[in-house]
Coordinates of C-alpha atoms in Angstrom, one line a residue:
M264 CA 22.8 -40.7 12.0
Q265 CA 26.3 -42.0 11.7
F266 CA 29.1 -39.4 11.2
T267 CA 32.6 -40.3 9.9
A268 CA 35.7 -38.3 9.1
K269 CA 38.3 -39.7 6.8
V270 CA 40.6 -39.0 3.9
A271 CA 38.2 -40.0 1.1
D272 CA 39.6 -40.2 -2.4
I273 CA 36.6 -39.2 -4.4
R274 CA 37.6 -41.4 -7.4
K275 CA 37.4 -44.5 -5.1
Q276 CA 34.7 -43.4 -2.7
R277 CA 31.6 -45.6 -2.6
S278 CA 28.6 -43.4 -1.7
A279 CA 25.0 -42.7 -2.7
C280 CA 26.1 -39.1 -3.2
A281 CA 29.3 -37.0 -3.2
I282 CA 28.9 -33.3 -2.5
I283 CA 31.3 -31.0 -4.3
A284 CA 31.4 -27.2 -4.8
A285 CA 31.9 -25.0 -7.8
D286 CA 32.5 -21.3 -7.5
A287 CA 31.1 -18.4 -9.6
K288 CA 33.6 -19.0 -12.3
N289 CA 32.8 -22.8 -12.4
R290 CA 36.1 -23.7 -10.8
L291 CA 35.9 -26.9 -8.7
T292 CA 37.9 -27.7 -5.6
A293 CA 40.6 -30.4 -5.7
S294 CA 38.4 -33.4 -5.3
G295 CA 35.8 -32.0 -7.7
S296 CA 38.5 -31.5 -10.3
A297 CA 39.8 -35.0 -9.8
L298 CA 36.3 -36.4 -10.2
D299 CA 35.7 -34.3 -13.3
D300 CA 38.8 -35.8 -14.9
A301 CA 37.6 -39.2 -14.0
C302 CA 34.3 -38.5 -15.7
G303 CA 35.9 -37.2 -18.8
G304 CA 35.1 -33.6 -18.1
A305 CA 31.3 -34.3 -17.8
I306 CA 30.9 -32.1 -14.7
G307 CA 32.7 -29.2 -16.4
R308 CA 30.4 -29.4 -19.4
V309 CA 27.3 -29.3 -17.1
L310 CA 28.7 -26.2 -15.4
K311 CA 29.4 -24.5 -18.7
R312 CA 25.8 -25.0 -19.8
G313 CA 24.7 -23.1 -16.7
D314 CA 22.5 -25.9 -15.3
L315 CA 23.6 -25.3 -11.8
G316 CA 22.5 -21.7 -11.7
K317 CA 24.5 -18.7 -10.4
K318 CA 22.8 -18.2 -7.0
L319 CA 24.9 -19.0 -3.9
A320 CA 24.0 -22.4 -2.5
S321 CA 22.1 -23.5 -5.7
T322 CA 22.3 -27.3 -6.0
L323 CA 22.1 -29.8 -8.8
V324 CA 22.1 -33.6 -8.6
L325 CA 24.0 -35.5 -11.4
T326 CA 23.9 -39.2 -12.1
P327 CA 27.3 -40.4 -13.4
A328 CA 27.2 -43.0 -16.1
E329 CA 29.8 -45.2 -14.3
G330 CA 32.0 -45.4 -11.2
S331 CA 31.4 -46.0 -7.5
L332 CA 29.3 -42.9 -6.9
E333 CA 25.5 -43.2 -7.4
R334 CA 25.1 -39.4 -7.6
I335 CA 27.0 -36.2 -7.5
L336 CA 25.6 -33.1 -5.8
L337 CA 27.0 -29.8 -7.2
V338 CA 26.7 -26.8 -4.9
R339 CA 27.4 -23.2 -6.0
S340 CA 29.9 -21.6 -3.7
G341 CA 31.2 -18.0 -3.7
G342 CA 33.2 -15.8 -6.1
G343 CA 36.4 -17.7 -5.7
G344 CA 38.0 -16.2 -2.6
K345 CA 37.3 -17.2 1.0
L346 CA 33.7 -17.7 1.9
S347 CA 32.1 -15.8 4.8
Q348 CA 30.9 -17.9 7.7
A349 CA 27.3 -17.0 6.9
D350 CA 27.7 -18.2 3.3
Y351 CA 29.3 -21.4 4.4
R352 CA 26.4 -22.1 6.6
K353 CA 24.1 -21.7 3.6
L354 CA 26.1 -24.2 1.6
A355 CA 26.0 -26.6 4.6
G356 CA 22.3 -26.3 4.9
A357 CA 21.5 -26.5 1.2
S358 CA 23.6 -29.5 0.7
A359 CA 22.2 -31.3 3.7
N360 CA 18.6 -30.7 2.6
A361 CA 19.5 -31.9 -1.0
V362 CA 20.8 -35.3 0.2
K363 CA 18.6 -35.9 3.3
G364 CA 16.6 -38.6 1.5
F365 CA 19.7 -40.6 0.4
K366 CA 21.0 -43.5 2.4
D367 CA 24.5 -41.9 2.8
A368 CA 26.6 -39.1 1.5
C369 CA 30.2 -37.9 1.5
S370 CA 30.9 -34.2 1.7
Y371 CA 33.9 -32.5 0.2
L372 CA 32.9 -29.0 1.3
T373 CA 35.7 -29.3 3.8
E374 CA 38.0 -28.3 1.0
L375 CA 36.6 -24.8 0.8
E376 CA 38.3 -21.9 2.6
V377 CA 36.2 -19.9 5.1
S378 CA 37.2 -16.5 6.5
G379 CA 38.0 -16.6 10.2
A380 CA 37.2 -20.3 10.6
D381 CA 39.2 -23.5 11.0
S382 CA 38.5 -27.1 9.9
A383 CA 36.9 -27.9 13.2
W384 CA 34.3 -25.1 12.7
Q385 CA 33.6 -26.3 9.2
A386 CA 33.0 -29.8 10.3
Q387 CA 30.8 -28.6 13.1
Q388 CA 28.6 -26.7 10.7
L389 CA 28.3 -29.6 8.2
A390 CA 27.4 -32.1 10.9
L391 CA 24.9 -29.7 12.6
A392 CA 23.2 -29.0 9.2
A393 CA 23.1 -32.6 8.3
G394 CA 21.7 -33.6 11.6
L395 CA 19.0 -31.0 11.6
A396 CA 18.0 -31.7 8.0
G397 CA 17.3 -35.3 8.8
Y398 CA 14.5 -34.5 11.3
K399 CA 10.9 -34.9 10.4
F400 CA 7.9 -35.0 12.7
T401 CA 6.2 -38.4 12.2
R402 CA 4.9 -39.4 15.6
C403 CA 1.3 -38.5 14.9
K404 CA 1.2 -39.5 11.2
S405 CA 0.2 -42.9 10.0
G406 CA 2.2 -44.7 7.3
S407 CA 5.1 -42.2 7.3
D408 CA 7.7 -42.9 4.7
N409 CA 10.5 -40.8 6.3
T410 CA 13.9 -42.3 5.5
P411 CA 16.5 -39.9 6.7
L412 CA 20.1 -39.9 5.8
A413 CA 21.7 -42.7 7.7
K414 CA 25.4 -41.9 7.3
I415 CA 27.5 -38.9 6.3
T416 CA 31.3 -38.9 5.7
L417 CA 33.3 -35.7 5.9
H418 CA 36.4 -35.6 3.7
V419 CA 39.6 -34.8 5.5
P420 CA 41.7 -32.8 3.0
E421 CA 44.9 -33.1 5.0
R422 CA 45.6 -35.8 7.6
K423 CA 46.9 -33.3 10.1
H424 CA 43.3 -31.9 10.3
L425 CA 41.8 -35.3 11.1
K426 CA 41.4 -34.8 14.9
S427 CA 40.1 -31.2 14.6
I428 CA 37.5 -32.3 12.0
Q429 CA 36.5 -35.2 14.2
S430 CA 36.1 -33.0 17.2
G431 CA 34.1 -30.4 15.3
M432 CA 32.0 -33.1 13.7
E433 CA 31.1 -34.6 17.1
L434 CA 30.2 -31.2 18.5
G435 CA 27.9 -30.4 15.6
A436 CA 26.3 -33.9 15.7
A437 CA 25.5 -33.5 19.4
Q438 CA 24.1 -30.0 18.9
A439 CA 21.8 -31.5 16.2
V440 CA 20.7 -34.3 18.5
G441 CA 19.8 -31.7 21.1
G442 CA 18.1 -29.4 18.6
N443 CA 16.0 -32.3 17.3
V444 CA 15.0 -33.3 20.8
A445 CA 13.8 -29.8 21.4
R446 CA 12.0 -29.8 18.0
E447 CA 10.2 -33.0 18.7
L448 CA 9.0 -31.9 22.2
G449 CA 7.9 -28.5 20.8
N450 CA 6.0 -30.1 17.9
L451 CA 4.1 -32.5 20.1
P452 CA 0.5 -31.4 20.6
G453 CA -0.7 -30.2 24.0
N454 CA -2.8 -33.2 24.7
I455 CA 0.3 -35.4 24.6
C456 CA 3.1 -33.1 25.8
T457 CA 1.7 -32.2 29.2
P458 CA 3.7 -31.3 32.4
T459 CA 3.3 -34.9 33.5
Y460 CA 4.7 -36.1 30.2
L461 CA 7.7 -33.8 30.5
A462 CA 8.3 -35.1 34.0
S463 CA 8.1 -38.7 32.8
E464 CA 10.6 -37.9 30.0
A465 CA 13.1 -36.4 32.4
R466 CA 12.8 -39.4 34.7
S467 CA 13.3 -41.8 31.8
L468 CA 16.4 -40.0 30.7
A469 CA 18.0 -40.2 34.1
K470 CA 17.4 -43.9 34.3
K471 CA 19.5 -44.3 31.1
H472 CA 22.5 -42.2 32.2
T473 CA 24.4 -42.4 35.4
K474 CA 25.6 -38.8 35.2
L475 CA 22.1 -37.5 35.2
T476 CA 19.6 -37.4 38.1
T477 CA 16.1 -36.1 38.0
T478 CA 13.8 -34.8 40.8
V479 CA 10.2 -33.5 40.3
L480 CA 8.5 -31.1 42.6
D481 CA 4.7 -31.7 42.5
E482 CA 2.0 -29.3 43.4
K483 CA 2.0 -30.2 47.1
K484 CA 5.8 -29.6 47.4
M485 CA 5.5 -26.3 45.5
Q486 CA 2.8 -25.2 47.9
S487 CA 5.1 -25.9 50.8
L488 CA 7.8 -23.8 49.3
G489 CA 5.5 -20.9 48.8
M490 CA 5.5 -20.9 45.0
G491 CA 2.3 -18.9 44.7
A492 CA 3.1 -17.2 41.4
F493 CA 3.9 -20.6 39.7
L494 CA 0.8 -22.2 41.1
S495 CA -1.5 -19.3 40.1
V496 CA -0.8 -20.2 36.5
A497 CA -1.8 -23.8 36.8
K498 CA -5.0 -23.2 38.8
G499 CA -7.3 -23.2 35.8
S500 CA -6.1 -26.5 34.4
D501 CA -6.9 -30.1 35.3
E502 CA -3.3 -30.9 34.4
P503 CA -1.0 -30.7 37.5
P504 CA 2.1 -28.5 37.3
A505 CA 5.6 -29.8 37.8
L506 CA 9.0 -28.2 38.5
I507 CA 11.5 -30.6 37.0
A508 CA 15.1 -30.6 38.0
M509 CA 17.7 -32.5 35.9
Q510 CA 21.2 -32.5 37.2
Y511 CA 24.1 -33.4 34.8
K512 CA 27.1 -34.2 37.0
G513 CA 30.1 -34.3 34.7
G514 CA 32.4 -32.0 36.7
K515 CA 34.0 -32.1 40.1
A516 CA 31.8 -32.7 43.1
G517 CA 31.0 -29.4 44.7
A518 CA 31.9 -27.3 41.6
K519 CA 29.3 -24.6 41.0
P520 CA 26.8 -25.6 38.2
I521 CA 25.4 -23.6 35.4
V522 CA 21.6 -23.6 35.8
L523 CA 19.3 -23.4 32.8
V524 CA 15.7 -22.5 33.5
G525 CA 13.1 -23.3 30.8
K526 CA 9.6 -21.9 30.5
G527 CA 7.4 -25.0 30.0
I528 CA 3.8 -23.8 29.4
T529 CA 2.7 -26.9 27.5
F530 CA -0.3 -25.0 26.2
D531 CA -1.2 -21.3 26.6
T532 CA -4.7 -20.2 26.1
G533 CA -4.0 -16.9 27.9
G534 CA -6.2 -18.0 30.8
I535 CA -9.0 -15.5 31.6
S536 CA -7.2 -13.0 29.4
I537 CA -7.9 -15.4 26.6
K538 CA -6.0 -15.2 23.3
P539 CA -7.6 -14.8 19.9
G540 CA -8.5 -18.0 18.2
Q541 CA -6.4 -17.4 15.1
A542 CA -3.1 -19.4 15.3
M543 CA -3.8 -20.4 18.9
D544 CA -2.7 -23.9 18.0
E545 CA 0.8 -22.5 17.9
M546 CA 0.6 -22.0 21.7
K547 CA 1.8 -25.6 22.0
F548 CA 5.2 -24.1 21.2
D549 CA 5.0 -22.0 24.5
M550 CA 7.1 -24.7 26.1
C551 CA 10.0 -24.4 23.7
G552 CA 12.2 -22.9 26.4
A553 CA 11.7 -26.1 28.4
A554 CA 12.2 -28.2 25.2
S555 CA 15.6 -26.4 24.7
V556 CA 16.7 -27.4 28.3
F557 CA 15.9 -31.0 27.4
G558 CA 17.8 -30.7 24.2
V559 CA 20.9 -29.3 26.0
M560 CA 20.8 -32.2 28.4
H561 CA 20.7 -34.7 25.6
A562 CA 23.6 -33.0 23.9
L563 CA 25.6 -33.0 27.1
L564 CA 25.0 -36.7 27.5
E565 CA 26.3 -37.2 24.0
L566 CA 29.5 -35.2 24.6
Q567 CA 30.1 -36.0 28.3
P568 CA 31.9 -32.7 29.1
A569 CA 33.5 -32.2 32.6
I570 CA 31.0 -29.6 33.8
N571 CA 28.0 -29.5 36.1
V572 CA 24.7 -28.3 34.7
V573 CA 21.2 -28.2 36.2
G574 CA 18.2 -28.0 33.9
L575 CA 15.1 -26.6 35.6
V576 CA 11.8 -26.9 33.7
A577 CA 8.8 -24.9 35.0
A578 CA 5.9 -26.9 33.5
A579 CA 2.3 -25.9 33.6
E580 CA -0.8 -25.5 31.4
N581 CA -2.5 -22.1 31.3
M582 CA -6.3 -22.6 30.9
P583 CA -9.5 -20.6 31.7
S584 CA -11.9 -22.1 34.2
G585 CA -13.8 -21.2 37.4
R586 CA -10.6 -21.9 39.3
A587 CA -8.3 -19.8 37.1
S588 CA -6.5 -16.7 38.3
K589 CA -8.3 -13.4 37.4
P590 CA -7.0 -10.0 36.5
G591 CA -6.5 -8.1 39.7
D592 CA -5.6 -11.2 41.8
I593 CA -2.5 -10.8 44.0
V594 CA -0.2 -13.7 44.6
T595 CA 2.9 -14.2 46.8
T596 CA 6.0 -15.6 45.2
M597 CA 8.5 -17.9 46.7
S598 CA 10.8 -14.9 47.3
G599 CA 8.1 -13.3 49.5
K600 CA 7.4 -10.6 47.0
T601 CA 3.8 -10.0 45.9
V602 CA 2.6 -9.6 42.4
E603 CA -0.7 -8.1 41.1
I604 CA -1.8 -10.1 38.0
L605 CA -3.1 -7.6 35.5
N606 CA -3.0 -10.0 32.6
T607 CA -3.2 -13.8 33.0
D608 CA -1.6 -14.1 29.5
A609 CA 1.7 -12.8 31.0
E610 CA 2.0 -16.2 32.7
G611 CA 5.5 -17.2 31.7
R612 CA 7.1 -14.7 34.0
L613 CA 5.0 -16.0 36.9
V614 CA 6.3 -19.5 36.6
L615 CA 9.8 -18.4 35.9
C616 CA 10.1 -16.0 38.9
D617 CA 9.5 -18.9 41.4
A618 CA 11.8 -21.2 39.4
L619 CA 14.5 -18.5 39.4
T620 CA 14.2 -18.1 43.1
Y621 CA 14.5 -21.9 43.5
A622 CA 17.6 -21.9 41.3
A623 CA 19.5 -20.1 44.0
R624 CA 19.5 -23.3 46.0
Y625 CA 22.1 -24.8 43.7
K626 CA 24.6 -22.0 44.5
P627 CA 25.0 -21.5 40.7
E628 CA 27.9 -20.0 38.8
V629 CA 25.5 -18.6 36.3
V630 CA 21.7 -18.9 35.7
I631 CA 20.2 -18.6 32.2
D632 CA 16.5 -18.7 31.6
I633 CA 15.0 -19.5 28.2
A634 CA 11.5 -18.5 27.4
T635 CA 9.0 -17.8 24.7
L636 CA 8.1 -14.8 26.7
T637 CA 6.8 -11.9 24.7
G638 CA 5.3 -11.0 21.4
A639 CA 7.0 -7.7 21.7
C640 CA 10.4 -9.5 21.2
V641 CA 9.1 -10.8 17.9
I642 CA 8.1 -7.3 16.8
A643 CA 11.6 -6.0 17.8
L644 CA 13.8 -8.7 16.4
G645 CA 11.7 -10.9 14.1
N646 CA 12.8 -14.6 13.9
H647 CA 16.4 -14.0 13.2
A648 CA 17.7 -13.2 16.7
T649 CA 16.9 -14.2 20.2
G650 CA 16.5 -11.3 22.6
L651 CA 19.2 -11.4 25.3
Y652 CA 19.1 -9.6 28.6
A653 CA 21.7 -10.0 31.4
N654 CA 22.8 -8.4 34.7
N655 CA 26.4 -9.1 33.7
D656 CA 27.9 -7.8 30.4
E657 CA 30.7 -10.4 30.4
L658 CA 28.1 -13.2 30.4
A659 CA 26.1 -11.4 27.7
A660 CA 29.2 -11.1 25.5
K661 CA 30.0 -14.8 25.9
L662 CA 26.4 -15.8 24.9
I663 CA 26.5 -13.5 21.9
A664 CA 29.8 -15.0 20.8
A665 CA 28.4 -18.5 21.1
G666 CA 25.5 -17.5 19.0
E667 CA 27.8 -16.0 16.3
R668 CA 29.9 -19.2 16.2
T669 CA 26.9 -21.4 15.6
G670 CA 24.7 -19.0 13.6
D671 CA 22.1 -19.3 16.4
R672 CA 22.3 -15.6 17.0
A673 CA 21.2 -13.4 19.9
W674 CA 21.1 -9.6 20.3
H675 CA 21.9 -7.8 23.6
M676 CA 18.9 -5.7 24.7
P677 CA 18.8 -3.0 27.4
L678 CA 17.9 -3.8 31.0
W679 CA 18.0 -0.2 32.4
D680 CA 16.6 0.9 35.7
E681 CA 14.5 3.5 33.9
Y682 CA 12.2 0.7 32.7
Q683 CA 11.5 -0.8 36.1
S684 CA 8.9 1.9 37.2
S685 CA 6.5 0.6 34.6
L686 CA 5.9 -2.4 36.9
D687 CA 4.8 -0.3 39.9
S688 CA 1.5 -1.4 41.5
N689 CA -0.8 0.5 43.8
F690 CA -1.7 -2.8 45.5
A691 CA 1.3 -5.1 45.5
D692 CA 5.1 -5.1 45.3
M693 CA 4.8 -5.2 41.5
Q694 CA 2.4 -5.9 38.7
N695 CA 3.1 -8.6 36.1
I696 CA 2.9 -6.3 33.0
G697 CA 4.2 -2.9 32.1
G698 CA 2.7 -0.6 29.6
R699 CA 2.4 -1.1 25.8
E700 CA 5.9 0.2 25.2
A701 CA 9.0 -2.0 25.5
G702 CA 7.1 -5.1 26.4
S703 CA 10.1 -7.5 26.1
V704 CA 12.2 -5.2 28.2
T705 CA 9.7 -4.8 31.0
A706 CA 9.2 -8.6 31.1
A707 CA 12.9 -9.0 31.5
C708 CA 12.8 -6.3 34.2
F709 CA 10.2 -8.4 36.1
L710 CA 12.4 -11.5 36.0
S711 CA 15.5 -9.5 37.1
R712 CA 13.8 -8.7 40.4
F713 CA 14.3 -12.4 41.3
T714 CA 17.9 -12.8 40.3
G715 CA 19.8 -10.5 42.6
D716 CA 21.8 -13.4 44.2
Y717 CA 23.6 -14.6 41.1
T718 CA 24.9 -13.8 37.6
W719 CA 21.9 -14.2 35.2
A720 CA 20.8 -13.9 31.6
H721 CA 17.4 -14.2 30.0
L722 CA 16.9 -15.4 26.4
D723 CA 13.5 -14.4 25.0
I724 CA 13.0 -16.9 22.2
A725 CA 9.5 -16.0 21.2
G726 CA 10.6 -15.2 17.6
S727 CA 13.3 -17.8 17.2
A728 CA 11.8 -20.9 18.8
W729 CA 9.4 -21.9 16.0
N730 CA 8.3 -21.1 12.4
S731 CA 4.8 -20.3 11.3
G732 CA 3.1 -20.8 7.9
A733 CA 4.0 -23.6 5.4
N734 CA 7.1 -24.5 7.4
K735 CA 5.3 -24.5 10.8
G736 CA 7.4 -26.2 13.4
A737 CA 9.8 -25.9 16.3
T738 CA 13.4 -24.8 15.3
G739 CA 15.4 -26.3 18.1
R740 CA 16.9 -22.9 19.0
P741 CA 18.7 -21.9 21.1
V742 CA 20.2 -25.4 21.8
P743 CA 23.3 -24.8 19.5
L744 CA 24.0 -21.5 21.2
L745 CA 23.6 -22.9 24.7
V746 CA 25.8 -26.0 24.1
E747 CA 28.5 -23.8 22.5
Y748 CA 28.4 -21.5 25.5
L749 CA 28.6 -24.3 28.0
L750 CA 31.6 -26.0 26.4
G751 CA 33.5 -22.7 25.9
K752 CA 32.6 -20.7 29.0

């Protein structure tokens, strides 16, 4: 999608659709009023009839009788004062979805005032919403007629805001690119998106960009490093595991990188502790943490920031077979610590613990892991917020702030020592599950035992990574949050 920012006189603008807002009292913004005058008051008459509706973010498409605009999209804004940031996001999303099938559009929602936000933030939200709205999974469909919005122009109300709107627009567009990469990988079925496929995608990406290098650790290399926990998950599958390392080198040589670690279980049956059959197809989404790492890498390559970032993807398939790990098995991790596997469906933490140990080799400034880790997090937070755990409150605060700015929100969860005892084992250094209570917390406690050498955060995205039901599909979260954090850290 092409994004442009310019001073666009609505009376002269040529577009498939112009997007304007009307508040609860049917008052239009400056460009909307100018267009209404040019239309002989036709827009005002439509508003007086109540065709738009009163609900925030309601939309209505009009076809003008003459002029350079093919259509006009009316969007219902707030009560007349400054909009909240949450309400503005609703307007951005609603308008983007309403025009996503048109060839192009020009948005004048930049004329609205938003509490606590500048023009760059507004442009970011509009570009992010437009980019995400244009995505549709078509790879496995024959004869798809998807024709996404090809171009969107953001109106610049005042020339002094041109640069800020351009910068915000570029950031939002890149976050959308990254989010859509994550969605595409998450939506691919498990017979296509395997660990080998992810490794191939990472290698191909590095061939296209000089600032990115990719290395892949195969099963033999992981054995030599002592990654017994990681390998225990892959034992039951014919698909070989892979630890994929993508290094974005945009900063100074030798500067400490941020390391992102993504859980990449490309399909999770639960192993011997097999899952119920209902909705098991959604376990293709168990690699959405890995998908988000790929998405962030794509966004960084779009933006080219002067930072160093390593993306580690712990990729494996969890299957039941005669070779699969059994409840009661004990494995030795790369760190040397032993783990009693009480439930083979608690496999994400087993691949992650070895990947987190490996991450220390990069002498990182910060390590953040992203994982669809626990159903307990879904029960605790639903799909609105990602569960956030950290061994450093400053890092947690920065991640939460990044989530608030993007609307890709996270909630700080406890990581207290009192929870650690639930992982005690009679036969090994620890067991891989705690009790029924606080399952998301005890999973984070397990991971924390492998992060003592660096500043670390864990994002449990089990509730936020995909939607079920009629809108089933990967969401692309938390790519916007992570990109925002990396650029503003």
